[in-house]
Coordinates of C-alpha atoms and ligand atoms in Angstrom, one line a residue:
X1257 CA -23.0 31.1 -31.9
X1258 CA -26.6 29.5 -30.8
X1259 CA -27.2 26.2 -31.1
X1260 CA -29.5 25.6 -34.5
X1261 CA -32.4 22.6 -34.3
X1262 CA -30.0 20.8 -36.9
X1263 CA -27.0 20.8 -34.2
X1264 CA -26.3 17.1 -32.4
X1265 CA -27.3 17.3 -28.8
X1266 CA -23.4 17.5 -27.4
X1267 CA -23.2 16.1 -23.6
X1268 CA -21.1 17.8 -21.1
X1269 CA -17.2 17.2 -21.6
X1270 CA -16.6 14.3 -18.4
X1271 CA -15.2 15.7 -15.9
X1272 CA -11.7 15.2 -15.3
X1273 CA -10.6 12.4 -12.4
X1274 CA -9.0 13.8 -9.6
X1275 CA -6.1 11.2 -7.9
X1276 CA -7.0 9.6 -4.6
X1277 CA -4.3 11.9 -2.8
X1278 CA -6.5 14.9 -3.8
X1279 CA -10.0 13.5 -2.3
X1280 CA -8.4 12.1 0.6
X1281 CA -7.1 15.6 1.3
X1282 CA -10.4 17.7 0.6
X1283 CA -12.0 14.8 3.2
X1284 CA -9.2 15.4 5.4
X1285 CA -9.4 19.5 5.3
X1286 CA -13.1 18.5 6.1
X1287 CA -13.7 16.4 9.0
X1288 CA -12.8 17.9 12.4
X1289 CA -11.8 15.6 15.3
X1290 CA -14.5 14.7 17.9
X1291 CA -14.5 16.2 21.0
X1292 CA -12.8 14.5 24.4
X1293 CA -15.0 13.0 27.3
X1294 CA -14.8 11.1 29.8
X1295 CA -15.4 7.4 29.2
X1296 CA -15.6 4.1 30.9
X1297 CA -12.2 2.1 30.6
X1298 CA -14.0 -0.6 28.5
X1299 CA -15.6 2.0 25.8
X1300 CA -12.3 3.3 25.3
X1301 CA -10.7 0.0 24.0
X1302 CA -8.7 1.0 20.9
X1303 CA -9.2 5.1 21.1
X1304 CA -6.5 7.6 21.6
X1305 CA -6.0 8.8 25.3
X1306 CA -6.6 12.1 25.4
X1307 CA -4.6 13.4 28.5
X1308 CA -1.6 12.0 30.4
X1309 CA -2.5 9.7 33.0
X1310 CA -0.8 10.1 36.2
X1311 CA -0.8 7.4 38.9
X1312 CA -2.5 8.7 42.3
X1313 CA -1.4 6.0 44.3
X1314 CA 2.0 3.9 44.4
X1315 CA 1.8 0.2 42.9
X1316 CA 2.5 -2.0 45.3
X1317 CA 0.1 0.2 47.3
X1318 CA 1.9 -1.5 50.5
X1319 CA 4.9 -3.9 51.2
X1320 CA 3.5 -7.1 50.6
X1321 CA 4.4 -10.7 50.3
X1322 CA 5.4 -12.9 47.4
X1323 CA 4.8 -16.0 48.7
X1324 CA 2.4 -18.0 51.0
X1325 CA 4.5 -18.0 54.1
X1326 CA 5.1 -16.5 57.9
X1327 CA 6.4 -12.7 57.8
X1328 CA 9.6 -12.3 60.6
X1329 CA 11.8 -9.8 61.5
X1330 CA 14.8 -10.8 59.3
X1331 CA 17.3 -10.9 62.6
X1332 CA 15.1 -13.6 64.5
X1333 CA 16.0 -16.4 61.5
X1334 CA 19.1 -15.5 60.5
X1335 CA 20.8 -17.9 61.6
X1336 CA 18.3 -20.7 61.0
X1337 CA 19.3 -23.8 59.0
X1338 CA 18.0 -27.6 59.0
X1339 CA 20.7 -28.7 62.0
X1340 CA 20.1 -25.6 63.9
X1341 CA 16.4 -24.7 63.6
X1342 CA 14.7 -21.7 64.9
X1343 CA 11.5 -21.8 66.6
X1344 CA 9.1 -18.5 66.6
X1345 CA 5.5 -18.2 67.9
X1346 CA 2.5 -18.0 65.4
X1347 CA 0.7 -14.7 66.5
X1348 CA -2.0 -14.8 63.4
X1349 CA -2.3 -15.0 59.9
X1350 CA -2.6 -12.5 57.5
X1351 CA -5.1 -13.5 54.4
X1352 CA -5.5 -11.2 51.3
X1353 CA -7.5 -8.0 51.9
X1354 CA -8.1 -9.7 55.5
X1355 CA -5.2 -7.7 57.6
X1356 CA -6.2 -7.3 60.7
X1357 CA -2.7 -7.9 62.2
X1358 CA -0.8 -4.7 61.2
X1359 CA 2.3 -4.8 63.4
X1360 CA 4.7 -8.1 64.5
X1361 CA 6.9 -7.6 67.7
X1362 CA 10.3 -9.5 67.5
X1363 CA 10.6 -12.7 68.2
X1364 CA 7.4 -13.3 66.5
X1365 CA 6.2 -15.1 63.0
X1366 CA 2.4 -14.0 61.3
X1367 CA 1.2 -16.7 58.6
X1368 CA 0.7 -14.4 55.2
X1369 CA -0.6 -14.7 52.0
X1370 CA 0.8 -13.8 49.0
X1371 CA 0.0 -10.4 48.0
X1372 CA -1.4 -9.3 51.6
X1373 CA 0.6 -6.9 53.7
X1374 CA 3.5 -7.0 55.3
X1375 CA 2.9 -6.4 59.0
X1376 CA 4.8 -3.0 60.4
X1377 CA 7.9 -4.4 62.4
X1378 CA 8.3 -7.7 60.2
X1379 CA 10.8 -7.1 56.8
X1380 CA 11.2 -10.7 55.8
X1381 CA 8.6 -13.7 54.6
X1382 CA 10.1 -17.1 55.0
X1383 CA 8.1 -19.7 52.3
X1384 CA 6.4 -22.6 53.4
X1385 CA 8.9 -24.7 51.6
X1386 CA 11.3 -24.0 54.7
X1387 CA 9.1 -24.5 57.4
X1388 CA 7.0 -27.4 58.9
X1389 CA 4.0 -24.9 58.4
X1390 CA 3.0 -24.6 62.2
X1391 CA 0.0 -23.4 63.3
X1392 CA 1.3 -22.3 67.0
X1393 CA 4.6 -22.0 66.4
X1394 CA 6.9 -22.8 63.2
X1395 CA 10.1 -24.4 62.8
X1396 CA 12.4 -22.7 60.2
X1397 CA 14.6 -24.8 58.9
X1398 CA 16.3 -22.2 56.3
X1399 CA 17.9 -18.0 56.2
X1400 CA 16.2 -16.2 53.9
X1401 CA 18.1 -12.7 52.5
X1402 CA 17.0 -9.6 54.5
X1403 CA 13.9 -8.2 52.9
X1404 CA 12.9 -11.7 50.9
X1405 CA 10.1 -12.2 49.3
X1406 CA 8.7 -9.4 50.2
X1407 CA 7.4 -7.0 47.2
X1408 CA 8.2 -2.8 48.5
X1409 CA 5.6 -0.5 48.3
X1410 CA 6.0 1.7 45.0
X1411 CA 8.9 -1.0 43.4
X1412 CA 6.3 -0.9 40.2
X1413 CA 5.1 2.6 39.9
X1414 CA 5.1 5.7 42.1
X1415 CA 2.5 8.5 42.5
X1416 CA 3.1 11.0 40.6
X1417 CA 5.0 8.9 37.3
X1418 CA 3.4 9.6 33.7
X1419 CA 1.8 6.0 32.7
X1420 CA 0.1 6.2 29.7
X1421 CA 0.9 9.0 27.5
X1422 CA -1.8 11.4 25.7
X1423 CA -2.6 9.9 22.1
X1424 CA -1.5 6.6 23.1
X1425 CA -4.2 4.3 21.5
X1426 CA -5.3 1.7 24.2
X1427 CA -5.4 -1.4 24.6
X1428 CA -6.0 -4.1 27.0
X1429 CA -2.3 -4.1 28.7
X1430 CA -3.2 0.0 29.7
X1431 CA -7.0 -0.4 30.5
X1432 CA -5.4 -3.5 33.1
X1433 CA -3.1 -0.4 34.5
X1434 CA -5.5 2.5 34.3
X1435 CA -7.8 0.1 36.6
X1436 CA -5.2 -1.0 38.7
X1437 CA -4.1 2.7 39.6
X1438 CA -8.1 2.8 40.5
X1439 CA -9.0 5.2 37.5
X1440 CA -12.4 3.8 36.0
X1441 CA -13.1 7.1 33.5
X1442 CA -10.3 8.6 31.0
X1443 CA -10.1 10.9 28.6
X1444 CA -10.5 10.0 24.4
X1445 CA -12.5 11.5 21.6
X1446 CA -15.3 9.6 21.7
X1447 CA -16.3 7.6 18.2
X1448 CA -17.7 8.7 15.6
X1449 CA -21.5 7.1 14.6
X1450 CA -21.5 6.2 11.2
X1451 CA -24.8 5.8 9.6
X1452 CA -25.1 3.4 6.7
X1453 CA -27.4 3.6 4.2
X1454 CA -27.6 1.2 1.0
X1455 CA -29.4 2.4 -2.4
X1456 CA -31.0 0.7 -4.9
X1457 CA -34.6 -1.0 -5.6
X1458 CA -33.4 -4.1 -6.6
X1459 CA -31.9 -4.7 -3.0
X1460 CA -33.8 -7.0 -0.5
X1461 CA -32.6 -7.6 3.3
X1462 CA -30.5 -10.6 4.2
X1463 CA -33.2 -13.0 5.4
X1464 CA -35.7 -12.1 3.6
X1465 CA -37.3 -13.3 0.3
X1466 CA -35.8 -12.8 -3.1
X1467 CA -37.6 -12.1 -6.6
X1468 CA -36.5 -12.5 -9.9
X1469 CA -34.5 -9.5 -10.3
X1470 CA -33.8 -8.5 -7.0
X1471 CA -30.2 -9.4 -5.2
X1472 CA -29.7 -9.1 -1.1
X1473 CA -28.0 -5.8 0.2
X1474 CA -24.8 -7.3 0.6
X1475 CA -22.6 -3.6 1.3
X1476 CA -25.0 -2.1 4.4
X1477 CA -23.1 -5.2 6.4
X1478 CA -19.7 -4.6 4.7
X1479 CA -19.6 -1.1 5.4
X1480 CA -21.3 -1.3 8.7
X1481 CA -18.7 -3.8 9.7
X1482 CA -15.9 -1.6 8.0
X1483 CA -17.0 1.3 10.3
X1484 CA -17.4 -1.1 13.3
X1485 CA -14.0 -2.8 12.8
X1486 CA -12.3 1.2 12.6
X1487 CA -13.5 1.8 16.1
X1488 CA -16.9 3.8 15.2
X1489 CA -20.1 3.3 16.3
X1490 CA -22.3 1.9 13.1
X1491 CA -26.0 2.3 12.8
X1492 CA -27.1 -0.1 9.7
X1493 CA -30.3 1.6 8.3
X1494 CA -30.1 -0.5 5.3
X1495 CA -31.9 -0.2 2.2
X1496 CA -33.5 2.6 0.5
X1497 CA -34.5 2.7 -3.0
X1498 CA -33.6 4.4 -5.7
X1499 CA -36.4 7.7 -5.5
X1500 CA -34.6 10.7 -4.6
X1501 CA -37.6 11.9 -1.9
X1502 CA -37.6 9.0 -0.3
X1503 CA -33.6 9.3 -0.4
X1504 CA -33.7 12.8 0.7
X1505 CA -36.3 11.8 3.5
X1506 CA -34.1 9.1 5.1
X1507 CA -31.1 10.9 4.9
X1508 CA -32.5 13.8 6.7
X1509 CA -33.8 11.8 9.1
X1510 CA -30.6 9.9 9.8
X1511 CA -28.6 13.1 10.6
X1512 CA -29.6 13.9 14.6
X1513 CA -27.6 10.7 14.8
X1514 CA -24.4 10.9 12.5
X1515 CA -21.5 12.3 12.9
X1516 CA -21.0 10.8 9.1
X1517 CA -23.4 9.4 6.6
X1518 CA -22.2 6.8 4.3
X1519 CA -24.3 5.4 1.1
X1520 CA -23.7 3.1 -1.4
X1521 CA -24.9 3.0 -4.8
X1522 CA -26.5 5.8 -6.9
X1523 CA -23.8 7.5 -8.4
X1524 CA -22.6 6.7 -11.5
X1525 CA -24.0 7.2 -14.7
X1526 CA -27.3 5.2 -15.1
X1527 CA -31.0 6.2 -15.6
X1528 CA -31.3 5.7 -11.6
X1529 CA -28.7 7.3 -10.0
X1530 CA -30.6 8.7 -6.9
X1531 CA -28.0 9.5 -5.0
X1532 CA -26.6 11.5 -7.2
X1533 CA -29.8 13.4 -8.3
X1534 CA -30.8 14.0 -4.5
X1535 CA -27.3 15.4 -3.7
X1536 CA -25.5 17.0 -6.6
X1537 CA -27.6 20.1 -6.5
X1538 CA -26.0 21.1 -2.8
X1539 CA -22.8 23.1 -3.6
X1540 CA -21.7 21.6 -0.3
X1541 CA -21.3 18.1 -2.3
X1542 CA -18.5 17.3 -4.9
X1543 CA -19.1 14.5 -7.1
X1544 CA -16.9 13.3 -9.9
X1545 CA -14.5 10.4 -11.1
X1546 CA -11.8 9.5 -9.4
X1547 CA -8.3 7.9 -11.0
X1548 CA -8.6 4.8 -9.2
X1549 CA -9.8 1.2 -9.7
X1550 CA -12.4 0.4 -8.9
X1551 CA -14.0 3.4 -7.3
X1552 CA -14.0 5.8 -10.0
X1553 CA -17.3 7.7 -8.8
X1554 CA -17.1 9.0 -5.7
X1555 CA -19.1 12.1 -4.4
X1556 CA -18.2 13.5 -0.6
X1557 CA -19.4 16.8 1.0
X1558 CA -21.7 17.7 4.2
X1559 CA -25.2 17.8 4.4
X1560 CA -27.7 19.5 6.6
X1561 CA -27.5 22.6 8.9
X1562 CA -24.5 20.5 11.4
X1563 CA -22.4 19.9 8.0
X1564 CA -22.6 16.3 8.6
X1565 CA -19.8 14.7 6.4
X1566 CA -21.1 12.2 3.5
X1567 CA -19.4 9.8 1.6
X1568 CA -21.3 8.8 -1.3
X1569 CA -19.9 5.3 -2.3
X1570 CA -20.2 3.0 -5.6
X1571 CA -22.6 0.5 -5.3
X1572 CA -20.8 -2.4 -6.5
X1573 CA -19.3 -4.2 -3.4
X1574 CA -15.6 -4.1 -4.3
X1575 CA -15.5 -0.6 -5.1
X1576 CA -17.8 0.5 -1.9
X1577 CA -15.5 -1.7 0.5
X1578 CA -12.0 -0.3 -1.0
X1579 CA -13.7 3.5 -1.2
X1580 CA -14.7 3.2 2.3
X1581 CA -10.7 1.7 3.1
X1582 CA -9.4 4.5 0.9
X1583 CA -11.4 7.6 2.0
X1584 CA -13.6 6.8 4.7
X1585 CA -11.0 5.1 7.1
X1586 CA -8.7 8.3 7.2
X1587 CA -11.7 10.3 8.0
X1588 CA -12.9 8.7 11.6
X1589 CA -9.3 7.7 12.4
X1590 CA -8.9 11.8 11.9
X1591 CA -12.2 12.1 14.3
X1592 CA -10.7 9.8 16.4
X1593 CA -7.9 11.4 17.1
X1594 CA -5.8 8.9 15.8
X1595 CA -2.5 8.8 13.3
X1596 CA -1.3 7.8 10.5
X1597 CA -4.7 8.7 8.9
X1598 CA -4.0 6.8 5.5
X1599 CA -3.0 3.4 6.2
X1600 CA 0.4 2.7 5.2
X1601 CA 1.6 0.5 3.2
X1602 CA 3.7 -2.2 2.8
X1603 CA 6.7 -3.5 0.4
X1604 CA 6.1 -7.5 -1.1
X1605 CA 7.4 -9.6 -3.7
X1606 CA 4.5 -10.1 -6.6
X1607 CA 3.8 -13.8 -7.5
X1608 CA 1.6 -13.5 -10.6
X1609 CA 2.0 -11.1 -13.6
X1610 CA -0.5 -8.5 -13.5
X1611 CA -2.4 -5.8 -15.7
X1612 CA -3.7 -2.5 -15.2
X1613 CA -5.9 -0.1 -17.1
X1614 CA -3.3 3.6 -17.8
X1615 CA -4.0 6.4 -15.9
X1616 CA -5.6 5.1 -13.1
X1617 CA -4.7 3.8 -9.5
X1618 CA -5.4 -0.2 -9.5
X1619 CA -6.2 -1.5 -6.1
X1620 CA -6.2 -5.4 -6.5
X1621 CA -7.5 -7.6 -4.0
X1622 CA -4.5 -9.6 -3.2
X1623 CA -3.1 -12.4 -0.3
X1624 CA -0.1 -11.5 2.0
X1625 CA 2.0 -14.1 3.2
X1626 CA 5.4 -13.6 5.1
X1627 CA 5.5 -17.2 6.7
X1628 CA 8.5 -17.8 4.3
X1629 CA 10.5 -15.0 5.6
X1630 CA 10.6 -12.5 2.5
X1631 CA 6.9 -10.8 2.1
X1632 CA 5.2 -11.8 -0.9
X1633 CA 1.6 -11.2 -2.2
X1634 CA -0.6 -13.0 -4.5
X1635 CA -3.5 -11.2 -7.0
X1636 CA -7.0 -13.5 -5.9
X1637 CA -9.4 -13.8 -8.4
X1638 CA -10.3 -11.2 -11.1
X1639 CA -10.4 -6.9 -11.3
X1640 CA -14.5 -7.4 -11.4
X1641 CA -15.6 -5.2 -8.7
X1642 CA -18.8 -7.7 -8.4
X1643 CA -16.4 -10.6 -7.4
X1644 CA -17.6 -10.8 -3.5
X1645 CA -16.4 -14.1 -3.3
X1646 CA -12.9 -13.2 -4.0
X1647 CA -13.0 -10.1 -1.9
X1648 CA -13.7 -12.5 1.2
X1649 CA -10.7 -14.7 0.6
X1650 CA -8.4 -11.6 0.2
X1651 CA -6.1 -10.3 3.2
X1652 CA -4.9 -7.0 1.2
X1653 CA -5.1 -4.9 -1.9
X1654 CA -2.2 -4.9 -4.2
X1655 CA -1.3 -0.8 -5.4
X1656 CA -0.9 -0.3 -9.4
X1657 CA 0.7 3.3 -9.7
X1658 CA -1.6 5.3 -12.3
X1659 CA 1.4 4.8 -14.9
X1660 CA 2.3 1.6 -14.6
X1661 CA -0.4 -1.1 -17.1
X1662 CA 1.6 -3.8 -16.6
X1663 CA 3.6 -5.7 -13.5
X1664 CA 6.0 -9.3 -14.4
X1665 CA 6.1 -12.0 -11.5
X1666 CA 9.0 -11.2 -9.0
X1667 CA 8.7 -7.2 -9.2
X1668 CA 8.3 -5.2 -5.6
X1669 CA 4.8 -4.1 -4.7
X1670 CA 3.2 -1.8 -2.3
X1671 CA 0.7 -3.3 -0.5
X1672 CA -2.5 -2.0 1.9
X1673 CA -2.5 -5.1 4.2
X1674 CA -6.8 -4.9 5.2
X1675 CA -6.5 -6.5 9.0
X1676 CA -3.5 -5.0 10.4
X1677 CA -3.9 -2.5 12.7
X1678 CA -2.1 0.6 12.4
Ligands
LIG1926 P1 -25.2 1.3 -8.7 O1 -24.0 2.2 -8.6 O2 -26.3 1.7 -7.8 O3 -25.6 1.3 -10.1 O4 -24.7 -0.1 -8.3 C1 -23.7 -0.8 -9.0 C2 -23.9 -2.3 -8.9 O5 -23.8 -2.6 -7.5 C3 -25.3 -2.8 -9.3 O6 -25.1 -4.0 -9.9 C4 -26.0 -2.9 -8.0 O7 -27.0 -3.9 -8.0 C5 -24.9 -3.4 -7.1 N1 -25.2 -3.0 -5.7 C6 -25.6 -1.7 -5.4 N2 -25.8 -1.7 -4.0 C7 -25.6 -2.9 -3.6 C8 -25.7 -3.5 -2.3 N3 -26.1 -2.7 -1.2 N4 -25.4 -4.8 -2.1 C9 -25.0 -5.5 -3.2 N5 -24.9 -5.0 -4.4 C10 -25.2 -3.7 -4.6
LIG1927 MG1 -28.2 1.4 -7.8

């Protein structure tokens, strides 16, 4: 049957949401990890180790002494005590990294250092404490134990033992050990760049002038941050407005340097959704509602010839910051070589009643707090996906199963705590 001039112009049936399982998997079957490099110990702060690390030299490198004292041969002071002294000859000292006295003959002391070598021949340090801390000779006025205060080579770690393990994600405690076994390079992917790009004409640059119907670009620094604070590599481009060339343009020229693209804005259902227009056309791009709140439009696909993933965000703040926690995260933590992708949750007693819309995944903004033993979280402000001001106070989102439209004060939570690392 054709359509007569009488019929009502019918728009196309919505489409129908998809859960935020489903688009974190089709960004997940996307988005390939990064390959490994070499990189310098600081630049690989908080990435996953990408081979087993093997020590090439034994820690203590060399027997060496745990005190500021005179190194002996442990049968020249054995019998020494504050009645019955012993008396040895001061041949040297031994300063740290200045050991140019590398053997003591019995019957001989060398000052040392802590942490410089233990001369060949000597297998004892006595402590100043229990000497009169001669310069020609020394009195001893105390027995240590064989071997005292002397640290043996390879007592830490060996050659050859397995330090750091491949995927571990490093921190400051292995970069101190990867250095201190002399290796400045290791393995990880390297980070993922992230290029941010804001939509919209009413947006003006922090800093700059505002008009009378123009508001500052408030989510290029959210997200940028975001991106930053996951361990990628952010490039800010900020604002672009809402002409689908011009989009097209900066996008295009933005992908030599992205391993992902992120936007905000553009894609709902307005007169100026340019993201939207510029994109939807690829078959490479999916774009469509999601059953979550807020972030119900979401569009994510590749772009250009190197597939460049793109995460198309909701321009209000809320929803672009908890799209880019939901979706976004799991993609460069899966370029980065890192696991769990999804951040998981966390149980917590609910203070406040709360209310959710049917059918759709609520994510409010909520504070944690598990200074009084039991966990226990607290909804902050409204649902508005505007309030910035609330999302600023807020340490965690509070999860609303699709089902569930309403929650009483006392019931069990699951909640995505924002700062934690995982
Ligand atoms: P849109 O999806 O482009 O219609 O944006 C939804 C709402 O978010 C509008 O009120 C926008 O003005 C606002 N918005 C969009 N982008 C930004 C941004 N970068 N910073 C702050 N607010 C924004
Ligand atoms: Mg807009």
């Amino acid at each position: 049957m054709s359509a007569g001039p009488a019929d009502p112009v019918v728009p196309p049936p919505a489409a129908e949401p998809i859960t935020v399982e489903q688009l974190q998997e089709k960004v997940l079957g996307t988005v390939r990890p990064l390959p490994e490099h070499p990189l310098p110990l600081m630049d690989a702060l908080g990435l996953a180790l990408a081979e087993d690390v093997v020590s090439p030299i034994d820690l203590p490198r060399f027997d060496n002494s745990a005190m500021d004292g005179y190194a002996v041969v442990h049968r020249d002071v054995a019998t020494a005590t504050g009645e019955a002294p012993v008396h040895l000859p001061v041949v040297g000292e031994i300063g740290a990294g200045q050991a140019r006295i590398r053997v003591l003959s019995e019957g001989t002391a060398v000052k040392i250092m802590t942490g410089a070598p233990v001369p060949a021949g000597a297998d004892t340090v006595v402590p100043y404490e229990w000497t009169d801390r001669g310069e020609a000779s020394v009195r001893i006025t105390q027995a240590p134990e064989p071997a005292q205060h002397v640290r043996p080579r390879g007592d830490d770690v060996s050659s050859g033992d397995l330090l750091v393990e491949r995927g571990t994600v490093l921190g400051p405690r292995h970069l101190g050990l990867l250095a201190a076994v002399g290796r400045d390079r290791v393995r990880c992917r390297q980070r993922p760049r992230v290029v941010v790009l804001s939509t919209g004409s009413e947006l003006r640059d922090a800093g700059s002038e505002l008009g009378h119907d123009s508001i500052y670009d408030g989510n290029s620094y959210l997200l940028a941050a975001s991106a930053r604070a996951a361990g990628a590599i952010a490039y800010r481009v900020g604002i672009v407005p809402d002409d689908p060339t011009t989009f097209t343009e900066a996008l295009h020229d933005q992908l030599v340097r992205a391993d992902v693209v992120v936007t905000s804005g553009g894609v709902s259902m307005g007169d100026f959704d340019v993201v939207k227009e510029a994109l939807a056309p690829l078959d490479t791009m999916w774009f469509g509602p999601v059953a979550m709140q807020p972030g119900k439009p979401q569009g994510f696909g590749t772009v250009g010839e190197d597939a460049v993933p793109v995460f198309t965000l909701p321009g209000n703040p809320v929803s672009a910051y908890i799209s880019f926690e939901t979706f976004v995260v799991p993609a460069l933590r899966r370029m980065m070589g890192l696991l769990p992708e999804v951040r998981p949750t966390v149980p917590a007693r609910l203070t406040h009643a709360v209310t959710s819309p049917p059918g759709r995944r609520q994510l409010l903004r909520g504070s944690y707090d598990e200074s009084h033993g039991a966990a226990s979280v607290s909804p902050v402000g409204g649902a508005g996906s505007h309030l910035v001001g609330n999302l600023a106070v807020a340490d965690s989102l509070i999860v609303v199963p699709e089902a569930t439209t309403s929650l009483a004060a006392g019931e069990t939570v699951q909640v995505v705590r924002l700062d934690v690392p995982f």
